[in-house]
Amino acid sequence: MASQEEKQAQPFTDIFDEDEAEISFLLSKPTCFIVFGKPGSGKKTLARKLAQRWNCIFIEASEVIQTNIQQGTEYGLKCQELLCQGETVPEELVTEMILQKIESPEVDHFGYVLTGFPFLSEKCMTVPQQIEKIMNLKLKPDILINIKCPDYELCQRISGQRQNPDSGEIYQRSQWDPKVIDKRKKDQDEEEDEEEDEDQDEEEDEEEETGEGPRKKSESFHQLVHRPEDFLENAEKRIGIYKDIMLSPLEELLTQHDCRYLIEVDGSQEPDDVFEVDKNYTCNYCCFNKQDELFRALSSCKLIAPRYRWRRSRWGQVCPVALKEGEILMGNPEFAVSFLGKMYVLSSAEALKKFVLNPRPYLLPPMPASPCKVFVFGPPFSGRTTICNLIAHNYKGKV
């Protein structure tokens, strides 16, 4: 009886409490992926598609270098100087840029998809040391994806690649080789109906008359070059180095990882069929221009569930970014955004950019908290500056 009375005395707890669920999400770690595979297995293609589908940040060596050069960062200027001199960017510098990207605010919120790391070359660090650095990250990879593909098929795929010297774009054999293209067309023609065949014949006649079509496309591929690293013997050498250096420590990592979060895929399939997955959670951002349209449009836009409406947040129309920085500014409807089913109105384009980049610091408790402003005055040499510094240090304020 006593135990029943104790159970009844406990306050009712709602396991679906909205505030607790929101705080739990804001405190949660974003999903992070890392994609492994032999050279030419399609790691970069899969990682890019995965980042788009899961709304993560795509991190890869060449992508990080290009981003730093475009943004004109300190690392970017170093890379640009080295490349202009005809030298390669050292792995130590690339590693620093990758680690800096992983520690950025947007990755802290959205998570990442990392590929191309560890490096095959061990000039900077050995492969086990690189793997140890990955597993000691603040945001450790949750899901490991290993692409498997036979060596012979990889060698044929790599040796069949051609590059456009002007744009730098890589073309597979199925895109530039006339024999493969003609064979594919014949296979398609056999599967099509007679009516479609007649229509296609008419189109081909028109193309021959106008001088456009396959002949023009073949001429455009005439300038493609075969890179030395794509030669068959060099492709075989790269795959051999991967198996000698990378395979053993990588297999050790995969065996130690939780098998529920380890995915092995067949790299011999088409890129679209390699990995098909849904988003982990919904994070919708919707912007509107007029105050009257804001709540009306959001109330019926991209509903989370039937008959479920977007609602105002506890911030109301106060900008959460400004509030975190110690100011009370009313939001501008032009910079309105919806997040986790609630509406937030930011005060400026810069505040909107900060919020979209990573909303967690502005929403986690104790926010929203109104800033406290203290004015200290007194006669000269009475210790005003000392007291101001102590108060600011204690309450994390600004003098």
Short mmCIF file of C-alpha atoms in Angstrom, two decimals:
data_model
loop_
_atom_site.label_atom_id
_atom_site.label_comp_id
_atom_site.label_asym_id
_atom_site.label_seq_id
_atom_site.Cartn_x
_atom_site.Cartn_y
_atom_site.Cartn_z
CA MET A 1 0.00 0.00 0.00
CA ALA A 2 2.82 2.35 0.88
CA SER A 3 4.44 1.83 -2.49
CA GLN A 4 1.14 2.58 -4.27
CA GLU A 5 0.72 5.79 -2.23
CA GLU A 6 4.28 6.84 -3.13
CA LYS A 7 3.57 6.26 -6.81
CA GLN A 8 0.37 8.29 -6.62
CA ALA A 9 2.20 11.09 -4.78
CA GLN A 10 4.65 11.53 -7.63
CA PRO A 11 3.72 14.46 -9.91
CA PHE A 12 2.40 13.66 -13.36
CA THR A 13 5.18 13.72 -15.99
CA ASP A 14 4.45 14.32 -19.65
CA ILE A 15 7.00 12.31 -21.66
CA PHE A 16 6.07 14.39 -24.71
CA ASP A 17 6.75 17.75 -23.06
CA GLU A 18 7.45 20.21 -25.86
CA ASP A 19 10.07 22.29 -24.05
CA GLU A 20 11.99 19.24 -22.90
CA ALA A 21 11.92 17.79 -26.42
CA GLU A 22 13.20 21.06 -27.89
CA ILE A 23 16.00 21.36 -25.32
CA SER A 24 16.90 17.71 -25.90
CA PHE A 25 17.24 18.35 -29.62
CA LEU A 26 19.30 21.51 -29.15
CA LEU A 27 21.67 19.64 -26.82
CA SER A 28 21.91 16.63 -29.11
CA LYS A 29 24.95 15.93 -31.26
CA PRO A 30 24.41 16.32 -35.04
CA THR A 31 24.78 13.22 -37.18
CA CYS A 32 28.26 12.90 -38.69
CA PHE A 33 29.41 10.56 -41.47
CA ILE A 34 32.75 9.44 -42.85
CA VAL A 35 33.07 7.66 -46.20
CA PHE A 36 35.95 5.27 -46.96
CA GLY A 37 36.84 3.45 -50.16
CA LYS A 38 39.59 2.64 -52.64
CA PRO A 39 40.73 5.26 -55.19
CA GLY A 40 38.09 5.72 -57.88
CA SER A 41 35.33 3.96 -55.90
CA GLY A 42 33.10 7.08 -55.91
CA LYS A 43 33.68 8.32 -52.34
CA LYS A 44 33.37 11.99 -53.29
CA THR A 45 30.20 11.48 -55.36
CA LEU A 46 28.49 9.49 -52.60
CA ALA A 47 29.58 11.91 -49.87
CA ARG A 48 28.27 14.92 -51.83
CA LYS A 49 24.88 13.25 -52.42
CA LEU A 50 24.75 12.20 -48.76
CA ALA A 51 25.47 15.76 -47.58
CA GLN A 52 22.68 17.13 -49.79
CA ARG A 53 20.18 14.52 -48.62
CA TRP A 54 20.94 14.79 -44.89
CA ASN A 55 21.56 18.55 -44.90
CA CYS A 56 25.14 18.09 -43.63
CA ILE A 57 28.33 19.98 -44.46
CA PHE A 58 30.43 18.28 -47.16
CA ILE A 59 34.13 18.20 -46.20
CA GLU A 60 36.79 17.04 -48.64
CA ALA A 61 40.39 18.16 -49.24
CA SER A 62 39.99 19.85 -52.64
CA GLU A 63 36.64 21.38 -51.57
CA VAL A 64 38.18 22.84 -48.40
CA ILE A 65 41.14 24.26 -50.34
CA GLN A 66 38.85 25.86 -52.93
CA THR A 67 36.59 27.35 -50.25
CA ASN A 68 39.52 28.91 -48.36
CA ILE A 69 40.93 30.39 -51.58
CA GLN A 70 37.54 31.88 -52.53
CA GLN A 71 37.06 33.38 -49.04
CA GLY A 72 40.60 34.77 -48.99
CA THR A 73 41.48 33.28 -45.60
CA GLU A 74 45.05 33.00 -44.28
CA TYR A 75 45.13 29.35 -45.30
CA GLY A 76 43.62 30.22 -48.68
CA LEU A 77 46.32 32.79 -49.44
CA LYS A 78 49.03 30.24 -48.58
CA CYS A 79 47.41 27.65 -50.85
CA GLN A 80 47.07 30.14 -53.70
CA GLU A 81 50.71 31.15 -53.40
CA LEU A 82 51.86 27.51 -53.49
CA LEU A 83 49.63 26.62 -56.43
CA CYS A 84 50.77 29.66 -58.42
CA GLN A 85 54.35 28.47 -57.93
CA GLY A 86 53.41 25.06 -59.34
CA GLU A 87 53.75 23.29 -55.99
CA THR A 88 51.25 21.04 -54.20
CA VAL A 89 49.51 22.02 -50.97
CA PRO A 90 51.21 20.10 -48.11
CA GLU A 91 49.09 17.58 -46.23
CA GLU A 92 49.80 19.28 -42.91
CA LEU A 93 48.13 22.47 -44.17
CA VAL A 94 45.19 20.52 -45.65
CA THR A 95 44.71 18.69 -42.34
CA GLU A 96 44.60 22.00 -40.45
CA MET A 97 41.96 23.35 -42.85
CA ILE A 98 39.84 20.20 -42.51
CA LEU A 99 40.01 20.31 -38.70
CA GLN A 100 39.16 24.03 -38.73
CA LYS A 101 36.10 23.28 -40.91
CA ILE A 102 34.96 20.49 -38.57
CA GLU A 103 35.14 22.92 -35.62
CA SER A 104 33.13 25.63 -37.44
CA PRO A 105 29.69 26.76 -36.14
CA GLU A 106 27.73 25.39 -39.11
CA VAL A 107 29.25 21.91 -38.69
CA ASP A 108 28.51 22.11 -34.96
CA HIS A 109 24.83 22.41 -35.88
CA PHE A 110 24.36 20.52 -39.16
CA GLY A 111 27.05 17.82 -38.82
CA TYR A 112 29.43 16.75 -41.58
CA VAL A 113 30.17 14.17 -44.25
CA LEU A 114 33.94 13.65 -44.40
CA THR A 115 35.74 11.81 -47.19
CA GLY A 116 39.26 11.58 -48.61
CA PHE A 117 40.74 11.42 -45.11
CA PRO A 118 43.00 9.69 -43.99
CA PHE A 119 45.45 10.47 -46.79
CA LEU A 120 47.28 7.69 -48.62
CA SER A 121 50.57 9.57 -48.29
CA GLU A 122 52.18 9.43 -44.85
CA LYS A 123 54.40 12.52 -45.18
CA CYS A 124 52.65 14.37 -42.37
CA MET A 125 51.21 11.54 -40.22
CA THR A 126 50.89 7.79 -40.50
CA VAL A 127 47.47 6.33 -41.33
CA PRO A 128 46.90 5.03 -37.75
CA GLN A 129 47.74 8.51 -36.41
CA GLN A 130 45.27 10.10 -38.85
CA ILE A 131 42.55 7.61 -37.84
CA GLU A 132 43.27 8.34 -34.17
CA LYS A 133 42.90 12.08 -34.86
CA ILE A 134 39.50 11.42 -36.50
CA MET A 135 38.24 9.35 -33.57
CA ASN A 136 39.43 11.99 -31.04
CA LEU A 137 37.43 14.79 -32.66
CA LYS A 138 34.90 16.71 -30.59
CA LEU A 139 32.29 15.69 -33.17
CA LYS A 140 33.17 12.04 -33.73
CA PRO A 141 31.79 10.32 -36.84
CA ASP A 142 28.62 8.39 -35.96
CA ILE A 143 28.20 6.39 -39.18
CA LEU A 144 31.05 4.80 -41.12
CA ILE A 145 30.42 3.97 -44.78
CA ASN A 146 32.82 1.67 -46.64
CA ILE A 147 32.51 1.39 -50.43
CA LYS A 148 33.61 -1.97 -51.81
CA CYS A 149 34.50 -2.51 -55.46
CA PRO A 150 36.65 -5.10 -57.33
CA ASP A 151 40.17 -3.96 -58.25
CA TYR A 152 39.77 -4.77 -61.95
CA GLU A 153 36.59 -2.71 -62.27
CA LEU A 154 38.22 0.23 -60.45
CA CYS A 155 41.27 0.12 -62.75
CA GLN A 156 39.04 0.14 -65.83
CA ARG A 157 36.97 3.01 -64.41
CA ILE A 158 40.00 5.17 -63.53
CA SER A 159 41.84 4.50 -66.80
CA GLY A 160 38.71 5.47 -68.74
CA GLN A 161 38.52 8.94 -67.20
CA ARG A 162 39.27 12.06 -69.24
CA GLN A 163 39.56 15.69 -68.15
CA ASN A 164 38.58 18.92 -69.85
CA PRO A 165 41.70 21.13 -69.54
CA ASP A 166 39.63 24.33 -69.61
CA SER A 167 36.97 23.56 -66.97
CA GLY A 168 38.74 20.77 -65.07
CA GLU A 169 35.61 18.59 -65.31
CA ILE A 170 36.12 14.82 -65.29
CA TYR A 171 34.26 12.63 -67.81
CA GLN A 172 33.74 8.88 -67.56
CA ARG A 173 34.22 6.57 -70.55
CA SER A 174 30.44 6.27 -70.97
CA GLN A 175 30.30 10.05 -71.56
CA TRP A 176 33.06 10.50 -74.17
CA ASP A 177 33.79 7.14 -75.89
CA PRO A 178 31.77 6.95 -79.17
CA LYS A 179 31.76 3.11 -79.08
CA VAL A 180 30.19 2.99 -75.61
CA ILE A 181 27.72 5.76 -76.49
CA ASP A 182 26.64 4.01 -79.71
CA LYS A 183 26.25 0.69 -77.89
CA ARG A 184 24.07 2.31 -75.24
CA LYS A 185 21.93 3.95 -77.91
CA LYS A 186 21.45 0.61 -79.68
CA ASP A 187 20.36 -1.02 -76.42
CA GLN A 188 17.88 1.79 -75.83
CA ASP A 189 16.56 1.55 -79.37
CA GLU A 190 15.86 -2.17 -78.96
CA GLU A 191 13.77 -1.54 -75.86
CA GLU A 192 11.73 1.27 -77.37
CA ASP A 193 8.52 0.82 -79.35
CA GLU A 194 8.30 1.22 -83.12
CA GLU A 195 6.59 4.60 -82.81
CA GLU A 196 9.37 5.95 -80.60
CA ASP A 197 11.93 4.58 -83.07
CA GLU A 198 10.28 6.52 -85.91
CA ASP A 199 10.28 9.73 -83.86
CA GLN A 200 13.94 9.26 -83.01
CA ASP A 201 14.85 8.67 -86.68
CA GLU A 202 13.16 11.95 -87.59
CA GLU A 203 15.09 13.79 -84.89
CA GLU A 204 18.39 12.28 -86.07
CA ASP A 205 17.62 13.36 -89.66
CA GLU A 206 16.98 16.91 -88.44
CA GLU A 207 20.25 16.88 -86.50
CA GLU A 208 22.18 15.74 -89.58
CA GLU A 209 20.61 18.49 -91.66
CA THR A 210 21.40 21.21 -89.11
CA GLY A 211 24.90 19.88 -88.43
CA GLU A 212 24.19 19.44 -84.67
CA GLY A 213 23.81 16.38 -82.51
CA PRO A 214 26.22 13.50 -81.82
CA ARG A 215 28.81 14.75 -84.33
CA LYS A 216 29.00 18.10 -82.57
CA LYS A 217 29.21 16.39 -79.16
CA SER A 218 32.05 14.15 -80.32
CA GLU A 219 33.92 17.25 -81.52
CA SER A 220 33.50 18.87 -78.10
CA PHE A 221 35.07 15.81 -76.44
CA HIS A 222 38.02 15.96 -78.86
CA GLN A 223 39.94 18.27 -76.53
CA LEU A 224 39.76 15.95 -73.49
CA VAL A 225 43.09 14.82 -72.06
CA HIS A 226 44.20 11.63 -70.33
CA ARG A 227 45.84 12.55 -67.02
CA PRO A 228 49.03 10.62 -66.04
CA GLU A 229 47.48 9.51 -62.73
CA ASP A 230 44.65 7.88 -64.71
CA PHE A 231 46.97 5.63 -66.76
CA LEU A 232 46.22 1.96 -66.14
CA GLU A 233 49.60 1.20 -64.57
CA ASN A 234 49.34 4.22 -62.25
CA ALA A 235 45.77 3.27 -61.25
CA GLU A 236 46.93 -0.24 -60.37
CA LYS A 237 49.81 1.24 -58.36
CA ARG A 238 47.48 3.57 -56.38
CA ILE A 239 45.11 0.72 -55.52
CA GLY A 240 48.10 -1.43 -54.48
CA ILE A 241 49.36 1.34 -52.16
CA TYR A 242 45.85 1.66 -50.65
CA LYS A 243 45.73 -2.07 -49.90
CA ASP A 244 49.24 -2.06 -48.39
CA ILE A 245 48.95 1.09 -46.24
CA MET A 246 45.27 1.79 -45.58
CA LEU A 247 43.48 -1.55 -45.54
CA SER A 248 44.84 -3.01 -42.29
CA PRO A 249 44.25 0.00 -39.96
CA LEU A 250 40.91 0.71 -41.67
CA GLU A 251 39.67 -2.86 -41.10
CA GLU A 252 40.71 -2.54 -37.44
CA LEU A 253 38.67 0.67 -37.15
CA LEU A 254 35.62 -0.90 -38.81
CA THR A 255 35.73 -3.98 -36.54
CA GLN A 256 35.87 -1.81 -33.40
CA HIS A 257 32.95 0.36 -34.52
CA ASP A 258 29.36 -0.45 -33.54
CA CYS A 259 28.05 -2.69 -36.33
CA ARG A 260 24.65 -0.94 -36.20
CA TYR A 261 26.30 2.22 -37.53
CA LEU A 262 28.56 0.57 -40.09
CA ILE A 263 27.37 0.50 -43.72
CA GLU A 264 29.14 -1.35 -46.51
CA VAL A 265 27.91 -0.65 -50.04
CA ASP A 266 28.59 -2.02 -53.50
CA GLY A 267 30.57 0.58 -55.44
CA SER A 268 30.01 -1.14 -58.78
CA GLN A 269 26.41 0.18 -58.92
CA GLU A 270 25.28 3.48 -60.40
CA PRO A 271 25.93 6.48 -58.08
CA ASP A 272 22.19 7.11 -57.59
CA ASP A 273 21.63 3.49 -56.50
CA VAL A 274 24.60 3.18 -54.15
CA PHE A 275 22.93 4.71 -51.10
CA GLU A 276 19.33 5.84 -50.66
CA VAL A 277 18.38 7.36 -47.33
CA ASP A 278 15.93 9.86 -45.82
CA LYS A 279 16.68 12.96 -43.78
CA ASN A 280 17.22 12.52 -40.05
CA TYR A 281 15.15 15.51 -39.05
CA THR A 282 13.38 18.38 -40.68
CA CYS A 283 14.91 21.84 -40.47
CA ASN A 284 12.91 24.20 -42.66
CA TYR A 285 13.74 27.87 -43.16
CA CYS A 286 11.01 30.02 -44.71
CA CYS A 287 11.43 33.78 -45.28
CA PHE A 288 8.66 36.35 -45.81
CA ASN A 289 8.51 40.06 -46.44
CA LYS A 290 5.39 41.49 -44.79
CA GLN A 291 4.31 41.28 -41.14
CA ASP A 292 0.74 40.30 -42.04
CA GLU A 293 1.90 37.54 -44.36
CA LEU A 294 4.42 36.11 -41.90
CA PHE A 295 2.21 34.24 -39.43
CA ARG A 296 -0.52 33.51 -41.96
CA ALA A 297 1.89 31.96 -44.46
CA LEU A 298 3.89 30.03 -41.88
CA SER A 299 0.75 28.68 -40.25
CA SER A 300 -0.03 26.63 -43.35
CA CYS A 301 3.42 26.18 -44.96
CA LYS A 302 5.18 22.80 -44.80
CA LEU A 303 3.06 21.44 -41.96
CA ILE A 304 4.80 19.02 -39.62
CA ALA A 305 1.61 16.95 -39.37
CA PRO A 306 -2.03 17.34 -40.50
CA ARG A 307 -3.88 20.06 -38.60
CA TYR A 308 -0.60 21.12 -36.97
CA ARG A 309 0.18 24.85 -37.18
CA TRP A 310 3.38 26.81 -36.81
CA ARG A 311 3.49 28.78 -33.56
CA ARG A 312 5.23 31.81 -32.10
CA SER A 313 8.35 31.14 -30.06
CA ARG A 314 8.80 32.39 -26.50
CA TRP A 315 11.01 35.16 -27.97
CA GLY A 316 7.95 36.71 -29.65
CA GLN A 317 9.20 39.39 -32.04
CA VAL A 318 12.48 40.01 -30.16
CA CYS A 319 15.61 38.97 -32.06
CA PRO A 320 17.23 35.98 -30.27
CA VAL A 321 20.69 36.77 -31.71
CA ALA A 322 20.62 40.36 -30.42
CA LEU A 323 19.33 39.13 -27.05
CA LYS A 324 22.25 36.72 -26.75
CA GLU A 325 24.66 39.57 -27.54
CA GLY A 326 23.20 41.76 -24.79
CA GLU A 327 20.74 43.97 -26.70
CA ILE A 328 16.97 44.05 -26.95
CA LEU A 329 16.11 44.57 -30.62
CA MET A 330 12.76 43.92 -32.26
CA GLY A 331 12.91 41.60 -35.22
CA ASN A 332 12.26 42.65 -38.79
CA PRO A 333 9.61 40.51 -40.60
CA GLU A 334 11.84 40.61 -43.67
CA PHE A 335 14.24 38.31 -41.79
CA ALA A 336 11.71 35.83 -40.43
CA VAL A 337 12.58 32.15 -40.19
CA SER A 338 10.84 28.99 -38.97
CA PHE A 339 12.76 26.39 -36.99
CA LEU A 340 11.44 23.26 -35.24
CA GLY A 341 7.85 24.31 -35.74
CA LYS A 342 8.24 27.80 -34.24
CA MET A 343 8.75 31.24 -35.72
CA TYR A 344 11.70 33.53 -35.03
CA VAL A 345 12.07 37.09 -36.27
CA LEU A 346 15.65 38.33 -36.64
CA SER A 347 16.74 41.96 -36.57
CA SER A 348 19.15 42.02 -39.54
CA ALA A 349 20.55 40.00 -42.41
CA GLU A 350 23.72 39.36 -40.38
CA ALA A 351 21.67 38.07 -37.43
CA LEU A 352 19.69 35.83 -39.80
CA LYS A 353 22.94 34.43 -41.21
CA LYS A 354 24.26 33.68 -37.70
CA PHE A 355 20.98 32.03 -36.69
CA VAL A 356 20.72 29.85 -39.79
CA LEU A 357 24.38 28.88 -39.45
CA ASN A 358 23.84 27.53 -35.91
CA PRO A 359 20.70 28.42 -33.90
CA ARG A 360 21.65 26.35 -30.84
CA PRO A 361 23.64 28.99 -28.88
CA TYR A 362 20.73 31.43 -29.16
CA LEU A 363 17.99 29.00 -28.08
CA LEU A 364 19.54 26.88 -25.32
CA PRO A 365 18.76 27.86 -21.69
CA PRO A 366 19.14 30.27 -19.98
CA MET A 367 18.00 32.07 -23.14
CA PRO A 368 15.86 34.06 -23.57
CA ALA A 369 17.26 36.21 -20.79
CA SER A 370 16.91 39.97 -20.80
CA PRO A 371 20.34 41.65 -20.62
CA CYS A 372 21.18 43.41 -17.37
CA LYS A 373 22.93 46.75 -17.75
CA VAL A 374 24.86 48.21 -14.82
CA PHE A 375 26.15 51.78 -14.54
CA VAL A 376 28.99 52.34 -12.04
CA PHE A 377 29.88 55.88 -11.01
CA GLY A 378 31.95 57.53 -8.28
CA PRO A 379 34.70 60.04 -7.63
CA PRO A 380 38.10 59.75 -9.33
CA PHE A 381 40.38 56.92 -8.13
CA SER A 382 37.50 55.26 -6.24
CA GLY A 383 37.94 51.92 -8.08
CA ARG A 384 35.20 52.21 -10.71
CA THR A 385 37.22 50.44 -13.41
CA THR A 386 38.22 47.60 -11.07
CA ILE A 387 34.63 47.02 -9.96
CA CYS A 388 33.40 47.13 -13.58
CA ASN A 389 35.96 44.52 -14.65
CA LEU A 390 35.08 42.23 -11.72
CA ILE A 391 31.34 42.48 -12.42
CA ALA A 392 31.86 41.87 -16.14
CA HIS A 393 34.11 38.86 -15.44
CA ASN A 394 31.69 37.36 -12.92
CA TYR A 395 28.55 37.79 -15.03
CA LYS A 396 30.20 37.41 -18.45
CA GLY A 397 29.37 40.97 -19.44
CA LYS A 398 31.13 43.64 -21.42
CA VAL A 399 32.69 46.82 -19.98
#
